[in-house]
Amino acid sequence: MHESEFLQSNSVVVQGRAGVLLVDPGITRDEMAALAHDLRGSGRPVVAGFSTHPDWDHVLWHGLFGDVPRYGTSRCAASVHGLLSHADWQARIAVGLPPEYAEEIPMDLLGLITGLPAGAARIPWDGPEVRIIEHQAHAPGHAALLIEEHGILVAGDMLSDILMPFLDLEAADPIEDYLAALRLLESVADDVVAVIPGHGSVGGAEQVRARIEQDRAYVVALRDGGVPDDPRVGPSAPLDWLPDVHRWQLQQLARRS
């Protein structure tokens, strides 16, 4: 695993027989180049990539990783391809980039994802079985990955210890989508010895269900219009802008009702 300076973003490297599977590489040009050099120097070329969802910080790539298959779910690929179909796609993405990193984020290979067949259950590569657990919660076609023989759950933008749930507010039923996704992750929790969120700290086996319960409590509080007892959005929030995002999510949900 490699942790970026930006928002504790985690890239995951899975060792295969001929090389490695690289999940959600990022974030800056120099970070990705350093990761590529480390992998090559240890004789582990990148043979495949996977993006857990179509947000810009999860569909990045660097030429030093090589021209290899980069996968995502069919809905993930459709979403990012839809964005790239606009002539001004770079400007659309630039609006959401963190200003302090904007010049360091390579855009030339962003989003070149091959969508796997709808309902695909495994990543096609020569390495450990990696189960795709697709759900609709944070973003279209979002997927967690379970590296079964090692019990590692790569959670994408779910189960973070520093970020509360960010709902896909363009979905028809974002609350139920998120709760259903948590139930799906809960169904594999007994097989997990460590969870790696897209942003935040790695959690051990005891953390998996605890994070699921914390996220469920937050989403239920959003649904009921209550005040969540959640340190991620309280006075001691790890990032000072998270309470504002929480209030914005409440406002958006209220407008839908």
PDB file of C-alpha atoms in Angstrom:
ATOM      1  CA  MET A   1       0.000   0.000   0.000  1.00  0.00           C
ATOM      2  CA  HIS A   2       1.103   3.575  -0.725  1.00  0.00           C
ATOM      3  CA  GLU A   3      -0.459   6.522   1.108  1.00  0.00           C
ATOM      4  CA  SER A   4      -0.578   9.878  -0.655  1.00  0.00           C
ATOM      5  CA  GLU A   5      -0.140  13.204   1.100  1.00  0.00           C
ATOM      6  CA  PHE A   6      -3.529  14.224  -0.297  1.00  0.00           C
ATOM      7  CA  LEU A   7      -6.331  13.166   2.024  1.00  0.00           C
ATOM      8  CA  GLN A   8      -4.520   9.985   3.091  1.00  0.00           C
ATOM      9  CA  SER A   9      -5.343   8.479  -0.304  1.00  0.00           C
ATOM     10  CA  ASN A  10      -4.377   4.819  -0.518  1.00  0.00           C
ATOM     11  CA  SER A  11      -3.057   2.988  -3.565  1.00  0.00           C
ATOM     12  CA  VAL A  12      -2.961  -0.797  -3.254  1.00  0.00           C
ATOM     13  CA  VAL A  13      -0.478  -3.165  -4.909  1.00  0.00           C
ATOM     14  CA  VAL A  14      -1.424  -6.838  -5.184  1.00  0.00           C
ATOM     15  CA  GLN A  15       1.353  -9.284  -6.094  1.00  0.00           C
ATOM     16  CA  GLY A  16       0.565 -11.666  -8.954  1.00  0.00           C
ATOM     17  CA  ARG A  17       2.611 -14.261 -10.778  1.00  0.00           C
ATOM     18  CA  ALA A  18       3.947 -12.052 -13.568  1.00  0.00           C
ATOM     19  CA  GLY A  19       3.575  -8.663 -11.919  1.00  0.00           C
ATOM     20  CA  VAL A  20       1.199  -6.590  -9.832  1.00  0.00           C
ATOM     21  CA  LEU A  21      -2.366  -5.346  -9.883  1.00  0.00           C
ATOM     22  CA  LEU A  22      -2.472  -1.634  -9.060  1.00  0.00           C
ATOM     23  CA  VAL A  23      -5.684  -0.357  -7.462  1.00  0.00           C
ATOM     24  CA  ASP A  24      -6.557   3.361  -7.406  1.00  0.00           C
ATOM     25  CA  PRO A  25      -3.080   4.771  -8.097  1.00  0.00           C
ATOM     26  CA  GLY A  26      -2.492   8.381  -7.158  1.00  0.00           C
ATOM     27  CA  ILE A  27      -2.319  11.147  -6.499  1.00  0.00           C
ATOM     28  CA  THR A  28       0.470  13.399  -7.746  1.00  0.00           C
ATOM     29  CA  ARG A  29       2.763  12.891 -10.733  1.00  0.00           C
ATOM     30  CA  ASP A  30       5.839  12.511  -8.504  1.00  0.00           C
ATOM     31  CA  GLU A  31       4.130  10.050  -6.143  1.00  0.00           C
ATOM     32  CA  MET A  32       3.073   7.807  -8.994  1.00  0.00           C
ATOM     33  CA  ALA A  33       6.501   8.001 -10.643  1.00  0.00           C
ATOM     34  CA  ALA A  34       8.148   7.029  -7.344  1.00  0.00           C
ATOM     35  CA  LEU A  35       5.760   4.089  -6.971  1.00  0.00           C
ATOM     36  CA  ALA A  36       6.480   2.965 -10.548  1.00  0.00           C
ATOM     37  CA  HIS A  37      10.246   3.119  -9.966  1.00  0.00           C
ATOM     38  CA  ASP A  38       9.929   1.198  -6.693  1.00  0.00           C
ATOM     39  CA  LEU A  39       7.947  -1.548  -8.394  1.00  0.00           C
ATOM     40  CA  ARG A  40      10.302  -1.814 -11.356  1.00  0.00           C
ATOM     41  CA  GLY A  41      13.334  -1.764  -9.089  1.00  0.00           C
ATOM     42  CA  SER A  42      11.973  -4.734  -7.171  1.00  0.00           C
ATOM     43  CA  GLY A  43      11.183  -6.641 -10.372  1.00  0.00           C
ATOM     44  CA  ARG A  44       7.424  -6.250 -10.061  1.00  0.00           C
ATOM     45  CA  PRO A  45       5.989  -4.622 -13.207  1.00  0.00           C
ATOM     46  CA  VAL A  46       2.403  -3.451 -13.297  1.00  0.00           C
ATOM     47  CA  VAL A  47       0.301  -5.904 -15.344  1.00  0.00           C
ATOM     48  CA  ALA A  48      -3.201  -4.554 -14.620  1.00  0.00           C
ATOM     49  CA  GLY A  49      -5.023  -1.716 -12.917  1.00  0.00           C
ATOM     50  CA  PHE A  50      -8.410  -1.301 -11.286  1.00  0.00           C
ATOM     51  CA  SER A  51     -10.396   1.794 -10.343  1.00  0.00           C
ATOM     52  CA  THR A  52     -12.921   1.317  -7.565  1.00  0.00           C
ATOM     53  CA  HIS A  53     -15.107   4.178  -8.843  1.00  0.00           C
ATOM     54  CA  PRO A  54     -15.133   7.077 -11.303  1.00  0.00           C
ATOM     55  CA  ASP A  55     -14.112   9.993  -9.037  1.00  0.00           C
ATOM     56  CA  TRP A  56     -11.078  11.795 -10.490  1.00  0.00           C
ATOM     57  CA  ASP A  57      -8.732  10.737  -7.678  1.00  0.00           C
ATOM     58  CA  HIS A  58      -9.395   7.047  -8.377  1.00  0.00           C
ATOM     59  CA  VAL A  59      -8.979   6.999 -12.172  1.00  0.00           C
ATOM     60  CA  LEU A  60      -5.476   8.470 -12.459  1.00  0.00           C
ATOM     61  CA  TRP A  61      -2.520   6.815 -14.155  1.00  0.00           C
ATOM     62  CA  HIS A  62       1.136   7.441 -15.014  1.00  0.00           C
ATOM     63  CA  GLY A  63       2.895   6.409 -18.221  1.00  0.00           C
ATOM     64  CA  LEU A  64       5.591   4.681 -16.166  1.00  0.00           C
ATOM     65  CA  PHE A  65       3.028   2.112 -15.039  1.00  0.00           C
ATOM     66  CA  GLY A  66       2.831   0.959 -18.650  1.00  0.00           C
ATOM     67  CA  ASP A  67       0.112   0.416 -21.218  1.00  0.00           C
ATOM     68  CA  VAL A  68      -1.756  -2.368 -19.436  1.00  0.00           C
ATOM     69  CA  PRO A  69      -5.452  -3.170 -18.965  1.00  0.00           C
ATOM     70  CA  ARG A  70      -7.138  -0.790 -16.539  1.00  0.00           C
ATOM     71  CA  TYR A  71     -10.449  -2.134 -15.319  1.00  0.00           C
ATOM     72  CA  GLY A  72     -13.524  -0.886 -13.538  1.00  0.00           C
ATOM     73  CA  THR A  73     -17.130  -1.989 -13.302  1.00  0.00           C
ATOM     74  CA  SER A  74     -19.268  -1.361 -16.365  1.00  0.00           C
ATOM     75  CA  ARG A  75     -21.096   1.493 -14.616  1.00  0.00           C
ATOM     76  CA  CYS A  76     -17.840   3.023 -13.423  1.00  0.00           C
ATOM     77  CA  ALA A  77     -16.438   2.983 -16.950  1.00  0.00           C
ATOM     78  CA  ALA A  78     -19.648   4.371 -18.441  1.00  0.00           C
ATOM     79  CA  SER A  79     -19.657   7.227 -15.938  1.00  0.00           C
ATOM     80  CA  VAL A  80     -16.075   8.300 -16.548  1.00  0.00           C
ATOM     81  CA  HIS A  81     -16.372   7.838 -20.313  1.00  0.00           C
ATOM     82  CA  GLY A  82     -19.421  10.086 -20.236  1.00  0.00           C
ATOM     83  CA  LEU A  83     -17.365  12.783 -18.589  1.00  0.00           C
ATOM     84  CA  LEU A  84     -14.487  12.376 -21.042  1.00  0.00           C
ATOM     85  CA  SER A  85     -16.898  12.736 -23.971  1.00  0.00           C
ATOM     86  CA  HIS A  86     -17.243  16.455 -23.208  1.00  0.00           C
ATOM     87  CA  ALA A  87     -14.772  18.736 -24.969  1.00  0.00           C
ATOM     88  CA  ASP A  88     -14.243  20.664 -21.724  1.00  0.00           C
ATOM     89  CA  TRP A  89     -13.770  17.608 -19.485  1.00  0.00           C
ATOM     90  CA  GLN A  90     -10.476  18.868 -18.083  1.00  0.00           C
ATOM     91  CA  ALA A  91     -12.071  22.135 -17.026  1.00  0.00           C
ATOM     92  CA  ARG A  92     -14.953  20.251 -15.394  1.00  0.00           C
ATOM     93  CA  ILE A  93     -12.523  18.167 -13.359  1.00  0.00           C
ATOM     94  CA  ALA A  94     -10.268  21.123 -12.541  1.00  0.00           C
ATOM     95  CA  VAL A  95     -13.103  22.761 -10.594  1.00  0.00           C
ATOM     96  CA  GLY A  96     -12.932  19.954  -8.016  1.00  0.00           C
ATOM     97  CA  LEU A  97      -9.165  19.603  -7.750  1.00  0.00           C
ATOM     98  CA  PRO A  98      -7.476  20.686  -4.516  1.00  0.00           C
ATOM     99  CA  PRO A  99      -5.707  23.958  -5.430  1.00  0.00           C
ATOM    100  CA  GLU A 100      -2.499  23.035  -3.628  1.00  0.00           C
ATOM    101  CA  TYR A 101      -2.134  19.894  -5.769  1.00  0.00           C
ATOM    102  CA  ALA A 102      -3.809  20.904  -9.037  1.00  0.00           C
ATOM    103  CA  GLU A 103      -0.594  21.462 -10.984  1.00  0.00           C
ATOM    104  CA  GLU A 104       0.838  18.149  -9.785  1.00  0.00           C
ATOM    105  CA  ILE A 105      -2.030  15.906 -10.917  1.00  0.00           C
ATOM    106  CA  PRO A 106      -1.502  14.337 -14.366  1.00  0.00           C
ATOM    107  CA  MET A 107      -4.613  14.413 -16.531  1.00  0.00           C
ATOM    108  CA  ASP A 108      -3.401  12.890 -19.802  1.00  0.00           C
ATOM    109  CA  LEU A 109      -4.193   9.258 -18.906  1.00  0.00           C
ATOM    110  CA  LEU A 110      -7.102   9.948 -16.559  1.00  0.00           C
ATOM    111  CA  GLY A 111     -10.137   7.728 -16.894  1.00  0.00           C
ATOM    112  CA  LEU A 112      -8.983   5.338 -19.623  1.00  0.00           C
ATOM    113  CA  ILE A 113     -10.901   2.486 -18.015  1.00  0.00           C
ATOM    114  CA  THR A 114     -12.144  -0.732 -19.595  1.00  0.00           C
ATOM    115  CA  GLY A 115     -15.517  -1.679 -18.198  1.00  0.00           C
ATOM    116  CA  LEU A 116     -15.846  -5.306 -17.150  1.00  0.00           C
ATOM    117  CA  PRO A 117     -19.057  -7.117 -18.132  1.00  0.00           C
ATOM    118  CA  ALA A 118     -22.039  -6.174 -15.984  1.00  0.00           C
ATOM    119  CA  GLY A 119     -22.094  -8.379 -12.911  1.00  0.00           C
ATOM    120  CA  ALA A 120     -18.452  -9.470 -13.270  1.00  0.00           C
ATOM    121  CA  ALA A 121     -17.411 -11.150 -10.024  1.00  0.00           C
ATOM    122  CA  ARG A 122     -13.606 -11.303 -10.455  1.00  0.00           C
ATOM    123  CA  ILE A 123     -10.784  -9.210 -11.882  1.00  0.00           C
ATOM    124  CA  PRO A 124      -9.301 -11.040 -14.888  1.00  0.00           C
ATOM    125  CA  TRP A 125      -5.602 -11.240 -14.130  1.00  0.00           C
ATOM    126  CA  ASP A 126      -2.855 -13.744 -13.313  1.00  0.00           C
ATOM    127  CA  GLY A 127      -2.780 -13.432  -9.558  1.00  0.00           C
ATOM    128  CA  PRO A 128      -4.762 -14.029  -6.351  1.00  0.00           C
ATOM    129  CA  GLU A 129      -8.527 -14.216  -6.739  1.00  0.00           C
ATOM    130  CA  VAL A 130      -9.898 -10.697  -6.315  1.00  0.00           C
ATOM    131  CA  ARG A 131     -13.660 -10.615  -5.830  1.00  0.00           C
ATOM    132  CA  ILE A 132     -15.539  -7.545  -7.041  1.00  0.00           C
ATOM    133  CA  ILE A 133     -18.235  -6.418  -4.608  1.00  0.00           C
ATOM    134  CA  GLU A 134     -20.177  -3.886  -6.640  1.00  0.00           C
ATOM    135  CA  HIS A 135     -22.791  -1.637  -5.068  1.00  0.00           C
ATOM    136  CA  GLN A 136     -24.466   1.728  -5.574  1.00  0.00           C
ATOM    137  CA  ALA A 137     -23.581   4.010  -2.680  1.00  0.00           C
ATOM    138  CA  HIS A 138     -20.792   6.547  -3.001  1.00  0.00           C
ATOM    139  CA  ALA A 139     -20.619   6.729  -6.818  1.00  0.00           C
ATOM    140  CA  PRO A 140     -21.972   4.923  -9.913  1.00  0.00           C
ATOM    141  CA  GLY A 141     -20.539   1.428 -10.199  1.00  0.00           C
ATOM    142  CA  HIS A 142     -18.594   1.708  -6.956  1.00  0.00           C
ATOM    143  CA  ALA A 143     -16.790  -1.520  -6.050  1.00  0.00           C
ATOM    144  CA  ALA A 144     -14.966  -2.878  -3.067  1.00  0.00           C
ATOM    145  CA  LEU A 145     -12.457  -5.668  -3.681  1.00  0.00           C
ATOM    146  CA  LEU A 146     -11.923  -8.724  -1.508  1.00  0.00           C
ATOM    147  CA  ILE A 147      -8.523 -10.396  -1.921  1.00  0.00           C
ATOM    148  CA  GLU A 148      -9.877 -13.656  -0.674  1.00  0.00           C
ATOM    149  CA  GLU A 149      -6.831 -15.747   0.187  1.00  0.00           C
ATOM    150  CA  HIS A 150      -5.407 -12.923   2.299  1.00  0.00           C
ATOM    151  CA  GLY A 151      -8.652 -11.584   3.773  1.00  0.00           C
ATOM    152  CA  ILE A 152      -7.977  -8.036   2.608  1.00  0.00           C
ATOM    153  CA  LEU A 153     -10.932  -5.765   1.841  1.00  0.00           C
ATOM    154  CA  VAL A 154     -10.042  -2.834  -0.416  1.00  0.00           C
ATOM    155  CA  ALA A 155     -13.045  -0.646   0.315  1.00  0.00           C
ATOM    156  CA  GLY A 156     -12.779   2.242  -2.134  1.00  0.00           C
ATOM    157  CA  ASP A 157     -14.463   5.318  -0.668  1.00  0.00           C
ATOM    158  CA  MET A 158     -16.239   3.312   2.025  1.00  0.00           C
ATOM    159  CA  LEU A 159     -15.366   2.447   5.642  1.00  0.00           C
ATOM    160  CA  SER A 160     -12.984   5.360   6.227  1.00  0.00           C
ATOM    161  CA  ASP A 161     -11.912   6.355   9.706  1.00  0.00           C
ATOM    162  CA  ILE A 162     -11.408  10.005   8.659  1.00  0.00           C
ATOM    163  CA  LEU A 163     -14.296  10.620   6.225  1.00  0.00           C
ATOM    164  CA  MET A 164     -17.969  10.068   6.952  1.00  0.00           C
ATOM    165  CA  PRO A 165     -20.094   8.540   4.173  1.00  0.00           C
ATOM    166  CA  PHE A 166     -20.357  10.732   1.076  1.00  0.00           C
ATOM    167  CA  LEU A 167     -23.624   9.765  -0.604  1.00  0.00           C
ATOM    168  CA  ASP A 168     -24.302   9.685  -4.339  1.00  0.00           C
ATOM    169  CA  LEU A 169     -26.938  12.385  -4.201  1.00  0.00           C
ATOM    170  CA  GLU A 170     -27.742  12.018  -7.899  1.00  0.00           C
ATOM    171  CA  ALA A 171     -29.052   8.489  -7.322  1.00  0.00           C
ATOM    172  CA  ALA A 172     -32.753   7.751  -7.018  1.00  0.00           C
ATOM    173  CA  ASP A 173     -32.474   6.599  -3.386  1.00  0.00           C
ATOM    174  CA  PRO A 174     -29.040   7.499  -1.971  1.00  0.00           C
ATOM    175  CA  ILE A 175     -29.908   6.563   1.613  1.00  0.00           C
ATOM    176  CA  GLU A 176     -31.147   3.057   0.842  1.00  0.00           C
ATOM    177  CA  ASP A 177     -28.319   2.549  -1.668  1.00  0.00           C
ATOM    178  CA  TYR A 178     -25.779   3.272   1.053  1.00  0.00           C
ATOM    179  CA  LEU A 179     -27.468   1.100   3.654  1.00  0.00           C
ATOM    180  CA  ALA A 180     -27.694  -1.761   1.145  1.00  0.00           C
ATOM    181  CA  ALA A 181     -23.995  -1.388   0.354  1.00  0.00           C
ATOM    182  CA  LEU A 182     -23.115  -1.591   4.043  1.00  0.00           C
ATOM    183  CA  ARG A 183     -25.172  -4.765   4.363  1.00  0.00           C
ATOM    184  CA  LEU A 184     -23.278  -6.212   1.410  1.00  0.00           C
ATOM    185  CA  LEU A 185     -19.920  -5.411   2.999  1.00  0.00           C
ATOM    186  CA  GLU A 186     -21.179  -6.789   6.294  1.00  0.00           C
ATOM    187  CA  SER A 187     -21.919 -10.100   4.555  1.00  0.00           C
ATOM    188  CA  VAL A 188     -18.183 -10.658   3.943  1.00  0.00           C
ATOM    189  CA  ALA A 189     -16.927  -9.158   7.219  1.00  0.00           C
ATOM    190  CA  ASP A 190     -16.195 -12.554   8.781  1.00  0.00           C
ATOM    191  CA  ASP A 191     -13.695 -13.248   5.981  1.00  0.00           C
ATOM    192  CA  VAL A 192     -11.794  -9.967   6.428  1.00  0.00           C
ATOM    193  CA  VAL A 193      -8.624  -9.557   8.473  1.00  0.00           C
ATOM    194  CA  ALA A 194      -7.841  -6.012   7.308  1.00  0.00           C
ATOM    195  CA  VAL A 195      -9.714  -3.209   5.542  1.00  0.00           C
ATOM    196  CA  ILE A 196      -8.007  -0.587   3.380  1.00  0.00           C
ATOM    197  CA  PRO A 197     -10.199   2.457   2.733  1.00  0.00           C
ATOM    198  CA  GLY A 198      -9.628   4.781  -0.192  1.00  0.00           C
ATOM    199  CA  HIS A 199      -8.781   7.498   2.329  1.00  0.00           C
ATOM    200  CA  GLY A 200      -7.630   6.990   5.893  1.00  0.00           C
ATOM    201  CA  SER A 201      -6.022   4.318   8.021  1.00  0.00           C
ATOM    202  CA  VAL A 202      -5.894   0.575   7.550  1.00  0.00           C
ATOM    203  CA  GLY A 203      -8.128  -1.211  10.032  1.00  0.00           C
ATOM    204  CA  GLY A 204      -7.743  -4.689  11.476  1.00  0.00           C
ATOM    205  CA  ALA A 205     -10.399  -7.382  11.708  1.00  0.00           C
ATOM    206  CA  GLU A 206     -11.948  -5.780  14.783  1.00  0.00           C
ATOM    207  CA  GLN A 207     -12.375  -2.516  12.877  1.00  0.00           C
ATOM    208  CA  VAL A 208     -14.385  -3.853   9.951  1.00  0.00           C
ATOM    209  CA  ARG A 209     -17.728  -4.230  11.724  1.00  0.00           C
ATOM    210  CA  ALA A 210     -17.051  -1.168  13.881  1.00  0.00           C
ATOM    211  CA  ARG A 211     -16.647   0.991  10.785  1.00  0.00           C
ATOM    212  CA  ILE A 212     -19.734  -0.527   9.177  1.00  0.00           C
ATOM    213  CA  GLU A 213     -21.757   0.276  12.301  1.00  0.00           C
ATOM    214  CA  GLN A 214     -20.376   3.813  12.504  1.00  0.00           C
ATOM    215  CA  ASP A 215     -21.218   4.484   8.862  1.00  0.00           C
ATOM    216  CA  ARG A 216     -24.681   2.945   9.256  1.00  0.00           C
ATOM    217  CA  ALA A 217     -25.394   5.159  12.278  1.00  0.00           C
ATOM    218  CA  TYR A 218     -24.328   8.217  10.304  1.00  0.00           C
ATOM    219  CA  VAL A 219     -26.527   7.380   7.296  1.00  0.00           C
ATOM    220  CA  VAL A 220     -29.535   6.588   9.509  1.00  0.00           C
ATOM    221  CA  ALA A 221     -29.050   9.955  11.249  1.00  0.00           C
ATOM    222  CA  LEU A 222     -29.034  11.640   7.832  1.00  0.00           C
ATOM    223  CA  ARG A 223     -32.218   9.794   6.896  1.00  0.00           C
ATOM    224  CA  ASP A 224     -33.951  10.812  10.110  1.00  0.00           C
ATOM    225  CA  GLY A 225     -32.669  14.397  10.087  1.00  0.00           C
ATOM    226  CA  GLY A 226     -30.909  13.919  13.392  1.00  0.00           C
ATOM    227  CA  VAL A 227     -27.510  14.916  14.701  1.00  0.00           C
ATOM    228  CA  PRO A 228     -25.056  12.014  14.330  1.00  0.00           C
ATOM    229  CA  ASP A 229     -22.790  11.172  17.239  1.00  0.00           C
ATOM    230  CA  ASP A 230     -19.838  10.946  14.878  1.00  0.00           C
ATOM    231  CA  PRO A 231     -16.406  12.456  15.610  1.00  0.00           C
ATOM    232  CA  ARG A 232     -15.747  12.802  11.880  1.00  0.00           C
ATOM    233  CA  VAL A 233     -18.280  15.651  11.656  1.00  0.00           C
ATOM    234  CA  GLY A 234     -18.165  16.996  15.205  1.00  0.00           C
ATOM    235  CA  PRO A 235     -16.045  19.726  16.820  1.00  0.00           C
ATOM    236  CA  SER A 236     -12.969  17.480  16.695  1.00  0.00           C
ATOM    237  CA  ALA A 237     -13.415  16.514  13.020  1.00  0.00           C
ATOM    238  CA  PRO A 238     -10.072  15.473  11.488  1.00  0.00           C
ATOM    239  CA  LEU A 239     -10.682  17.882   8.577  1.00  0.00           C
ATOM    240  CA  ASP A 240     -12.269  21.252   9.239  1.00  0.00           C
ATOM    241  CA  TRP A 241     -14.422  21.188   6.087  1.00  0.00           C
ATOM    242  CA  LEU A 242     -16.193  17.916   6.888  1.00  0.00           C
ATOM    243  CA  PRO A 243     -18.926  19.508   9.059  1.00  0.00           C
ATOM    244  CA  ASP A 244     -19.775  21.756   6.090  1.00  0.00           C
ATOM    245  CA  VAL A 245     -20.091  18.709   3.810  1.00  0.00           C
ATOM    246  CA  HIS A 246     -22.302  17.066   6.407  1.00  0.00           C
ATOM    247  CA  ARG A 247     -24.608  20.097   6.497  1.00  0.00           C
ATOM    248  CA  TRP A 248     -24.666  20.198   2.697  1.00  0.00           C
ATOM    249  CA  GLN A 249     -25.707  16.548   2.508  1.00  0.00           C
ATOM    250  CA  LEU A 250     -28.521  17.230   4.969  1.00  0.00           C
ATOM    251  CA  GLN A 251     -29.699  20.187   2.866  1.00  0.00           C
ATOM    252  CA  GLN A 252     -29.639  18.197  -0.358  1.00  0.00           C
ATOM    253  CA  LEU A 253     -31.590  15.336   1.171  1.00  0.00           C
ATOM    254  CA  ALA A 254     -34.152  17.757   2.612  1.00  0.00           C
ATOM    255  CA  ARG A 255     -34.731  19.248  -0.823  1.00  0.00           C
ATOM    256  CA  ARG A 256     -35.481  15.811  -2.234  1.00  0.00           C
ATOM    257  CA  SER A 257     -38.188  15.045   0.309  1.00  0.00           C
TER     258      SER A 257
END
